[in-house]
Short mmCIF file of C-alpha atoms and ligand atoms in Angstrom, two decimals:
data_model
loop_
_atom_site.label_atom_id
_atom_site.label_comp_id
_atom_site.label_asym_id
_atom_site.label_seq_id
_atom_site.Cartn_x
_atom_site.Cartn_y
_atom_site.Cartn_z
CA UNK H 216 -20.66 -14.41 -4.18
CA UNK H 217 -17.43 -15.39 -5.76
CA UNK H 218 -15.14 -12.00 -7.28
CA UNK H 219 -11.90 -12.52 -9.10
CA UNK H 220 -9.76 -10.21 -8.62
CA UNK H 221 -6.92 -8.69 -10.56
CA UNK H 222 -4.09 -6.15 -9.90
CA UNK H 223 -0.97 -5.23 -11.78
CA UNK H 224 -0.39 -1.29 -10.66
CA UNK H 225 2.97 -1.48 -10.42
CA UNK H 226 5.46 -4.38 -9.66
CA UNK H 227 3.28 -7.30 -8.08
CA UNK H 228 0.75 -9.15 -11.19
CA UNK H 229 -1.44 -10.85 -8.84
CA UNK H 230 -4.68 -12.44 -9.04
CA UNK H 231 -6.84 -13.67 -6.41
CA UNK H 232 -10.40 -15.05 -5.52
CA UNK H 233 -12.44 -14.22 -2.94
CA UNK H 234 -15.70 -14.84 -1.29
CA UNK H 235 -18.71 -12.04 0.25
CA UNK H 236 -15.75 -9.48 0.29
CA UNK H 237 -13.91 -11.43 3.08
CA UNK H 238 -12.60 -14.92 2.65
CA UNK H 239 -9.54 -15.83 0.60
CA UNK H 240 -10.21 -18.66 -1.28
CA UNK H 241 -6.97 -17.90 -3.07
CA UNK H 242 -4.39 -14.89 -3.14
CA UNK H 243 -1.57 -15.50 -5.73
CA UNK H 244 1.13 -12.84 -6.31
CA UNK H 245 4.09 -12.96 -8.99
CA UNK H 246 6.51 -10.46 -7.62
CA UNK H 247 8.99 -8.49 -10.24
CA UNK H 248 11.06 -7.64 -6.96
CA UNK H 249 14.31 -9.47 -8.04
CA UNK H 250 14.58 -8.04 -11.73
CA UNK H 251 13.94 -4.27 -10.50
CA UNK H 252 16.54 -4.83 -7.93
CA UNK H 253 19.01 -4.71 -10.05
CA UNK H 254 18.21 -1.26 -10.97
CA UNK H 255 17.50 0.00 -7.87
CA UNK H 256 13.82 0.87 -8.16
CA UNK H 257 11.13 0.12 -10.84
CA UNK H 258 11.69 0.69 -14.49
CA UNK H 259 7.91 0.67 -15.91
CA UNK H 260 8.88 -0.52 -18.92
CA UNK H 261 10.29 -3.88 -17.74
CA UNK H 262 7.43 -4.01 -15.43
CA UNK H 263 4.77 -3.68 -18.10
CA UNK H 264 6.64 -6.67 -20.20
CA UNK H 265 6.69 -8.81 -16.92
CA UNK H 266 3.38 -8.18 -16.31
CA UNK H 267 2.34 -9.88 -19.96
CA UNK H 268 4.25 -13.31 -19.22
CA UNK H 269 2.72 -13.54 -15.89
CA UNK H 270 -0.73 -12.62 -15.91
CA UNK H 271 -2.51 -15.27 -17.37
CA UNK H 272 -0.49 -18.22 -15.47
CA UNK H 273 -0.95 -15.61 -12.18
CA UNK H 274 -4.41 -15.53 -13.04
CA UNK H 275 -4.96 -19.81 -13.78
CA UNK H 276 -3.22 -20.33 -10.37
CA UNK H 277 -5.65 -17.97 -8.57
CA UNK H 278 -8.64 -20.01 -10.32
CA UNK H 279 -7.63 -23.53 -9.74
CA UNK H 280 -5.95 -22.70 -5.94
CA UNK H 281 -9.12 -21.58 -5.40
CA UNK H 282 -10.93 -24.54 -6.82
CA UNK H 283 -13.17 -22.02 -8.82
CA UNK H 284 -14.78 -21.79 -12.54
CA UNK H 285 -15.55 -19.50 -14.87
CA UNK H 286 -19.58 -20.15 -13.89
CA UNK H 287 -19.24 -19.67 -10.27
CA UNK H 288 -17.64 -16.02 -10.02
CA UNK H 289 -20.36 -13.53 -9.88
CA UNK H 290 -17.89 -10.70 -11.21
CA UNK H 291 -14.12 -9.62 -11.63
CA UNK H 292 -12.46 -6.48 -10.36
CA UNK H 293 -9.69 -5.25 -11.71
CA UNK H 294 -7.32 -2.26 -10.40
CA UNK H 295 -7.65 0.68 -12.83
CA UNK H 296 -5.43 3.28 -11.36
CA UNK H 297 -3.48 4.90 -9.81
CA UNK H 298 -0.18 3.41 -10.93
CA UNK H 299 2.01 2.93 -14.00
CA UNK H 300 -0.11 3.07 -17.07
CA UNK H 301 1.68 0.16 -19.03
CA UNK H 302 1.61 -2.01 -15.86
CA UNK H 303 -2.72 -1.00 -15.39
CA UNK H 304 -3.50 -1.85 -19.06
CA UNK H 305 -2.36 -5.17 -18.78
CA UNK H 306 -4.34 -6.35 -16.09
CA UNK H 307 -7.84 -4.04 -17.64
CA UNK H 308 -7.78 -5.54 -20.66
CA UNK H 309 -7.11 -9.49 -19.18
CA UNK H 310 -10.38 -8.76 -16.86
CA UNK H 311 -12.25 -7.49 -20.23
CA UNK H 312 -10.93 -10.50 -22.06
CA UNK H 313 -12.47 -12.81 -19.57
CA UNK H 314 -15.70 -10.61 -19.33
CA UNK H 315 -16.80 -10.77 -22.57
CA UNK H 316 -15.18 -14.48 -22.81
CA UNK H 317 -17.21 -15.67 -19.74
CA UNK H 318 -19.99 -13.05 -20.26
CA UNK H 319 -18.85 -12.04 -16.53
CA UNK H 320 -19.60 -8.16 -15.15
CA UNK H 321 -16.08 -5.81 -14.40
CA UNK H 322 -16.28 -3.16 -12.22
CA UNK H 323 -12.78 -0.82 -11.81
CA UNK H 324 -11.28 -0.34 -8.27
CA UNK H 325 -8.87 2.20 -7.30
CA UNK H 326 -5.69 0.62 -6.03
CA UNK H 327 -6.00 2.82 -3.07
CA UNK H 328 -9.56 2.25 -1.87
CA UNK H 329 -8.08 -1.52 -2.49
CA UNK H 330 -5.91 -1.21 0.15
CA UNK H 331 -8.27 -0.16 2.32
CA UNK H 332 -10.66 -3.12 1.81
CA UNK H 333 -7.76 -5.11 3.07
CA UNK H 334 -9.57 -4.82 6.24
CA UNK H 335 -12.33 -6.34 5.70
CA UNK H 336 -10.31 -9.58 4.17
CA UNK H 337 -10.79 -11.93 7.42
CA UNK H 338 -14.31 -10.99 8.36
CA UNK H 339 -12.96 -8.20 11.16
CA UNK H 340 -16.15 -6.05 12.92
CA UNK H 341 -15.66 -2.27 11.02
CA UNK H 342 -17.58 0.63 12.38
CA UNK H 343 -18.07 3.61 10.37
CA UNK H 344 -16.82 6.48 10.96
CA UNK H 345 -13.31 5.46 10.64
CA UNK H 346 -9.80 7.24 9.41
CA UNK H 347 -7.75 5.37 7.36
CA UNK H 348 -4.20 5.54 6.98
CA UNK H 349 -3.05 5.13 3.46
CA UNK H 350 0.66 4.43 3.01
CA UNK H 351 2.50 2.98 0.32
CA UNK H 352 4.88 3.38 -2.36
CA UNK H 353 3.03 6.35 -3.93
CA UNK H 354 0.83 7.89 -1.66
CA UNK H 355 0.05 8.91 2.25
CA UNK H 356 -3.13 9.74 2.78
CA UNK H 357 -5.45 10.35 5.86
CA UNK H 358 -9.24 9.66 4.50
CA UNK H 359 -12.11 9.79 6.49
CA UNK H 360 -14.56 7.09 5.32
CA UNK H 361 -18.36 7.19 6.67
CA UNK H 362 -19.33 4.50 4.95
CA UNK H 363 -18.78 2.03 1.95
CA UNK H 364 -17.76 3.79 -0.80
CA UNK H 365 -17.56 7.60 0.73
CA UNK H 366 -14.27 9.18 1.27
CA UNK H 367 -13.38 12.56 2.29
CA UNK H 368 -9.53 12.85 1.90
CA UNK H 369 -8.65 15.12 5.04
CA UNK H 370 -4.48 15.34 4.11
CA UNK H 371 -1.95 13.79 1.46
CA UNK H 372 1.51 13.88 1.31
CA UNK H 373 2.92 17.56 -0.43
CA UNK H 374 6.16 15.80 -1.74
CA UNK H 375 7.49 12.10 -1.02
CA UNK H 376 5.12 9.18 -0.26
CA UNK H 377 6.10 7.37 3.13
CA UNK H 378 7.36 4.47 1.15
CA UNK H 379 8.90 6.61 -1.01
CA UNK H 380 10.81 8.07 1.18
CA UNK H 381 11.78 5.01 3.00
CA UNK H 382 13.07 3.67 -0.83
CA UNK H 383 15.38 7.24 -0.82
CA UNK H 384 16.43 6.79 2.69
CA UNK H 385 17.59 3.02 1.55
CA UNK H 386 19.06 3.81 -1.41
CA UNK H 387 21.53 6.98 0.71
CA UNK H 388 22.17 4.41 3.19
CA UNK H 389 23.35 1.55 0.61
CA UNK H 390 20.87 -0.95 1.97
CA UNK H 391 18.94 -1.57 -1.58
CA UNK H 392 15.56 -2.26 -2.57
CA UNK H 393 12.85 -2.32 -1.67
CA UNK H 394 13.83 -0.20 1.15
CA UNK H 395 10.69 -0.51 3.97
CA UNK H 396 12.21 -3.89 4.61
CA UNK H 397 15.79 -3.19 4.16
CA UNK H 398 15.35 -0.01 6.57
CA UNK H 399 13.33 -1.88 9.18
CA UNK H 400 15.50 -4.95 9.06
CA UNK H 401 18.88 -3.18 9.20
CA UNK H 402 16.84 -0.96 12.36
CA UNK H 403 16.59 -3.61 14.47
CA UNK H 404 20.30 -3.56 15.45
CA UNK H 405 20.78 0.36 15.80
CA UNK H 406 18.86 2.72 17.93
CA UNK H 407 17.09 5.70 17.18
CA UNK H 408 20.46 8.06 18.25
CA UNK H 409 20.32 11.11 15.32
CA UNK H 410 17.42 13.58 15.88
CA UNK H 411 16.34 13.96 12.50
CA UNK H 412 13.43 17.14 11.25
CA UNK H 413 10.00 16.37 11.55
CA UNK H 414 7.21 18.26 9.32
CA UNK H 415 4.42 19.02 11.45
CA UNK H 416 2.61 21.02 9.02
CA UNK H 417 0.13 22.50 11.83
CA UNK H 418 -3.36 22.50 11.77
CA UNK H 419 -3.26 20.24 8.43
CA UNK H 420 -3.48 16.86 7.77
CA UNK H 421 -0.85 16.84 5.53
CA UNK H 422 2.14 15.26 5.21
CA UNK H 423 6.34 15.71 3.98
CA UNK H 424 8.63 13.56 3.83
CA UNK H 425 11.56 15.05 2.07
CA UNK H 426 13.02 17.11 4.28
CA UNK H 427 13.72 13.57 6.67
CA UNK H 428 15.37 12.08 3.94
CA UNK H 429 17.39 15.21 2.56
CA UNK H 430 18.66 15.76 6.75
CA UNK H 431 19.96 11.98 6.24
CA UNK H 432 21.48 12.75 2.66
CA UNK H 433 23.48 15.97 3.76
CA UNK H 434 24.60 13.81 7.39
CA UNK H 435 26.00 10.58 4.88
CA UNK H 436 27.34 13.31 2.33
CA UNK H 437 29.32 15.13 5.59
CA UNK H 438 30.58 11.77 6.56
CA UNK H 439 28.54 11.94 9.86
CA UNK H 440 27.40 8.37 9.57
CA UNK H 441 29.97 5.58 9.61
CA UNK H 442 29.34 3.36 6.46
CA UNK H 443 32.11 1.73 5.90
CA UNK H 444 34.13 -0.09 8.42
CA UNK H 445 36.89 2.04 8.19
CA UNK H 446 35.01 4.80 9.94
CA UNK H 447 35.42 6.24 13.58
CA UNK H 448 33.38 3.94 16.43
CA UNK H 449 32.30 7.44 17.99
CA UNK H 450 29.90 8.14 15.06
CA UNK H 451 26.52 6.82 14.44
CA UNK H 452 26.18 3.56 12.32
CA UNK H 453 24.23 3.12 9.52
CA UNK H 454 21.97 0.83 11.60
CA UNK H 455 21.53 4.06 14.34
CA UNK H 456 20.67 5.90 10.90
CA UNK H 457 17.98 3.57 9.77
CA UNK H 458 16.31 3.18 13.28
CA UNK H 459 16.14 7.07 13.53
CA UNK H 460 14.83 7.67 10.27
CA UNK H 461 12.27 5.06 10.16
CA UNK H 462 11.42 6.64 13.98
CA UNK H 463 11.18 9.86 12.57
CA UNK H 464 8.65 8.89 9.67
CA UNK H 465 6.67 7.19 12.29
CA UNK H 466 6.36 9.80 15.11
CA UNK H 467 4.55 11.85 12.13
CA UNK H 468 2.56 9.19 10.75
CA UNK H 469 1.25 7.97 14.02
CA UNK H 470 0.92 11.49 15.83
CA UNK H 471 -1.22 12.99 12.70
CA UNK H 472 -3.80 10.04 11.98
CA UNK H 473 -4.47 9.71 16.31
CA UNK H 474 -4.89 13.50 15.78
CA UNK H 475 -7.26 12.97 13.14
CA UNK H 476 -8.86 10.40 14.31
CA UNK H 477 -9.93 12.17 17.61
CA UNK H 478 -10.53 15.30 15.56
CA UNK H 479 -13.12 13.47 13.33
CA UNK H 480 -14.41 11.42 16.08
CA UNK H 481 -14.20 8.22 14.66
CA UNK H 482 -15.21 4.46 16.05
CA UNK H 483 -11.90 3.06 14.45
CA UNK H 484 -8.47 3.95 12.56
CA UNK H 485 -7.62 1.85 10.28
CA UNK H 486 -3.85 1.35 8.90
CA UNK H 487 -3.47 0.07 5.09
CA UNK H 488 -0.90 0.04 2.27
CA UNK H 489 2.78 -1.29 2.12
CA UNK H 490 4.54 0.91 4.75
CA UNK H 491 1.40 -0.49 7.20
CA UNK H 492 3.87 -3.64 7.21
CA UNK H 493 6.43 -2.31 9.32
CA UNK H 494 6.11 -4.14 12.54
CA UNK H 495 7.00 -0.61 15.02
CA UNK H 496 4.33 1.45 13.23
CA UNK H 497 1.84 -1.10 14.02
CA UNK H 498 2.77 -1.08 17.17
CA UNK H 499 3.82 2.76 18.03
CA UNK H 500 -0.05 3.39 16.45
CA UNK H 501 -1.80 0.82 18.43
CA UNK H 502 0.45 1.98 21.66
CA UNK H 503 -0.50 5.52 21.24
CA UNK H 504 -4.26 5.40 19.96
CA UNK H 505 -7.28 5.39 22.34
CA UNK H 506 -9.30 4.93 19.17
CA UNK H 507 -8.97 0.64 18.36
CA UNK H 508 -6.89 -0.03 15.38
CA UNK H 509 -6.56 -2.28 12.70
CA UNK H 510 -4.26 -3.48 10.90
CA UNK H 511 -4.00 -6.03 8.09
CA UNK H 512 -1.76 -8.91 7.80
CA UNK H 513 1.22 -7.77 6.39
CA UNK H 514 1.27 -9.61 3.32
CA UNK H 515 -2.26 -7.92 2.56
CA UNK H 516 -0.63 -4.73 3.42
CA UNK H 517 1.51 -4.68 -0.09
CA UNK H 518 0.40 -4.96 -2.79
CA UNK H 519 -2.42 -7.99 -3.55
CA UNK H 520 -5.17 -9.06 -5.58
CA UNK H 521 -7.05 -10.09 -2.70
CA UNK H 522 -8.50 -6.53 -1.67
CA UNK H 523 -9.20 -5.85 -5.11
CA UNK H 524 -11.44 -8.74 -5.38
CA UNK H 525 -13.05 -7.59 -1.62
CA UNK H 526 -13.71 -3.81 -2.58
CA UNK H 527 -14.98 -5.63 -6.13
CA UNK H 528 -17.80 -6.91 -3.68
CA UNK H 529 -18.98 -3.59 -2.27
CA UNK H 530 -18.79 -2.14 -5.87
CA UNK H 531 -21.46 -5.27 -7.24
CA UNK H 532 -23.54 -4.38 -4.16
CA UNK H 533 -23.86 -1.09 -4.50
CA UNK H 534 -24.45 -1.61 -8.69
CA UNK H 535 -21.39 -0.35 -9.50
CA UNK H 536 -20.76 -2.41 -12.94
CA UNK H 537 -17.96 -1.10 -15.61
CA UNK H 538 -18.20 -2.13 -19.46
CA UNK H 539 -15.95 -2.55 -21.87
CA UNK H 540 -14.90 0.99 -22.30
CA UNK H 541 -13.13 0.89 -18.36
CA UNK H 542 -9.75 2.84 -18.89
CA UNK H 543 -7.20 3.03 -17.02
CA UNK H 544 -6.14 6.15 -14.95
CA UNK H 545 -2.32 6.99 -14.02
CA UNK H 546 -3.53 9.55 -11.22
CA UNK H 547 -6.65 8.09 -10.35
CA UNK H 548 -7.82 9.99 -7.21
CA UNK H 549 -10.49 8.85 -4.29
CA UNK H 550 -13.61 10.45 -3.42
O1 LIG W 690 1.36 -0.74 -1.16
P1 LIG W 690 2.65 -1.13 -1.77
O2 LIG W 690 3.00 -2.59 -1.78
O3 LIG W 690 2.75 -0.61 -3.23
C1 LIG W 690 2.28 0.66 -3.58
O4 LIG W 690 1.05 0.80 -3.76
O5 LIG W 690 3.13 1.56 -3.64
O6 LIG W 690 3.78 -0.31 -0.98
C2 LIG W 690 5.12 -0.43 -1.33
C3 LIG W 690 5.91 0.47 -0.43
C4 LIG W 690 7.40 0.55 -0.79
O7 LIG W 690 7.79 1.88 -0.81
C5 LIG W 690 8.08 -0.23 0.33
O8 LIG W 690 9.40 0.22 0.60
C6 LIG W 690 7.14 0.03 1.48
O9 LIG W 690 5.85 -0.01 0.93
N1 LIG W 690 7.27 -1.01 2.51
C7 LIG W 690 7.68 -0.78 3.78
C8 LIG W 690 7.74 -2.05 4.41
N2 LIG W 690 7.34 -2.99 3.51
C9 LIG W 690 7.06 -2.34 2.35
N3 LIG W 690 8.01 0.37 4.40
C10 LIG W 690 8.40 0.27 5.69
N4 LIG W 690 8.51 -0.90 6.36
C11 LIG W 690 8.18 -2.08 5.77
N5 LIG W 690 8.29 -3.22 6.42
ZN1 LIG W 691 -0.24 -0.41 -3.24
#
């Protein structure tokens, strides 16, 4: 059973096709990285506008990289929310164009419950019950799934997403955007010297993350991180700055889903969304979990078509078929 899936949430129009919910026949992804990095972060308009010159080519490469017709896809799923709303309706209305073309059933996905079929993408073994670990751009969530399509959210960030705040923490420390890679990169030749705050918001599963990044903001502002090359050796660099930030984020993060997980009692944790590409918090969570853990490849922990088109597959099986009237939803939620 062939899906063809399409996502265009935010920054990435990507299109992809893929078989029984776990082989990639194709996984094509235009990024709009270059042009919002001259603004330092996304401007939804632009992104909306990109989205419209790339989607149907994005969507043609997916089809013929995948060596796939119109005949042989048994659906297409298509990302209709969260995200920006200008950036969602372009990639809706493209699926409904090519549903009532091709006579082909749509079914909606939340971008978030996409990231989480991520894991299936490679044909892993996935016991239920299981924690996942949401974290991306806009959210950080610790779900508890107990089985295909059943969520109970258990925490969510109260301010700044994880990736979020690893943008902010960027953007104070000059090192640009996107700032999870930027941060991590620029990590690897500091060490994690400045004992930043940590919000352990006890006997919750919640989350905050801007009290991390306002501690880093008021320590550049004092001049307590050297900068520019003209500063003292004695103080910190901004290297030391990104490694203890990006350590501080991940103590939480990893210490609050293990916590969870044992809490919950669950046969597996699993780790999804953008920030789940940052090679120490794969490892800090795998290093401190008793639970197993799993973790997508990174490039199927940003943002893809590819887990669209796999959750699209458990939506079909379970008769979950959209029509024509799908919207899209800016603050689509799970569960
Ligand atoms: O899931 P995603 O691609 O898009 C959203 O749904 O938001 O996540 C993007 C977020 C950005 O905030 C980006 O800075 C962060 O994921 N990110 C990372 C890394 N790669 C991407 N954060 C930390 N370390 C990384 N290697
Ligand atoms: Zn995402």
């Amino acid at each position: 059973m062939k899906i063809l899936g399409i996502e265009t949430s935010c920054d990435e129009t990507a299109a992809a096709v893929v078989e029984d919910g776990v082989r990639i026949l194709s996984n094509q992804i235009a990024s709009q990285v270059e042009i919002h990095a001259r603004y330092g972060g996304i401007v939804p308009e632009v992104a909306s506008r990109q989205h419209i010159l790339a989607i149907i080519p994005t969507i043609e490469q997916a089809m013929a990289k995948a060596e796939t017709t119109w005949s042989d896809l048994a659906g297409i799923a298509v990302t209709n929310g969260p995200g920006l709303v200008g950036s969602l309706l372009v990639g809706v209305n493209a699926a409904k164009a090519i549903s009532l073309a091709h006579r082909l059933p749509i079914t909606g996905v939340n971008h978030l419950e996409g990231h989480i079929y991520a894991s299936w993408l490679g044909n892993h073994s996935i016991h239920f019950p299981l924690v996942c670990l949401i974290v991306s751009g806009g959210h950080s969530d610790l779900v508890l799934m107990r089985g295909h399509g059943d969520y109970v959210v258990l925490g969510r960030t109260r301010d700044d997403a994880s990736g979020e705040a690893f943008d902010k923490a960027a953007r104070i420390l000059g090192l640009g955007y996107p700032g999870g890679p930027a941060i991590e990169q620029a990590a690897r030749n500091g060490t994690a010297s400045i004992q930043l705050p940590r919000a352990w918001l006890k006997g919750t599963s919640d989350f905050s993350f801007s009290g991390v990044k306002t501690a880093l903001l008021r320590l550049v502002e004092a001049g307590k991180i050297a900068l520019s090359a003209n500063q003292s050796d004695e103080l910190p660099t901004r290297a030391d700055a990104a490694a203890s930030f990006q350590e501080a984020v991940i103590d939480v993060l990893v210490t609050k889903a293990v916590a969870a997980a044992k809490e919950r009692r669950v046969k597996q944790i699993l780790l999804v969304g953008g920030v789940a590409s940052n090679e120490l918090l794969r490892k800090r969570l795998a290093e401190n979990s008793s639970i197993p853990v799993l973790v997508p490849e990174p490039v199927l922990c940003t943002d893809n078509a590819a887990m669209i088109a796999a959750c699209g597959y458990y939506h079909f099986q379970a008769g979950r078929v959209d029509g024509l009237d799908l919207d899209v939803v800016a603050s689509l939620r799970l569960a």
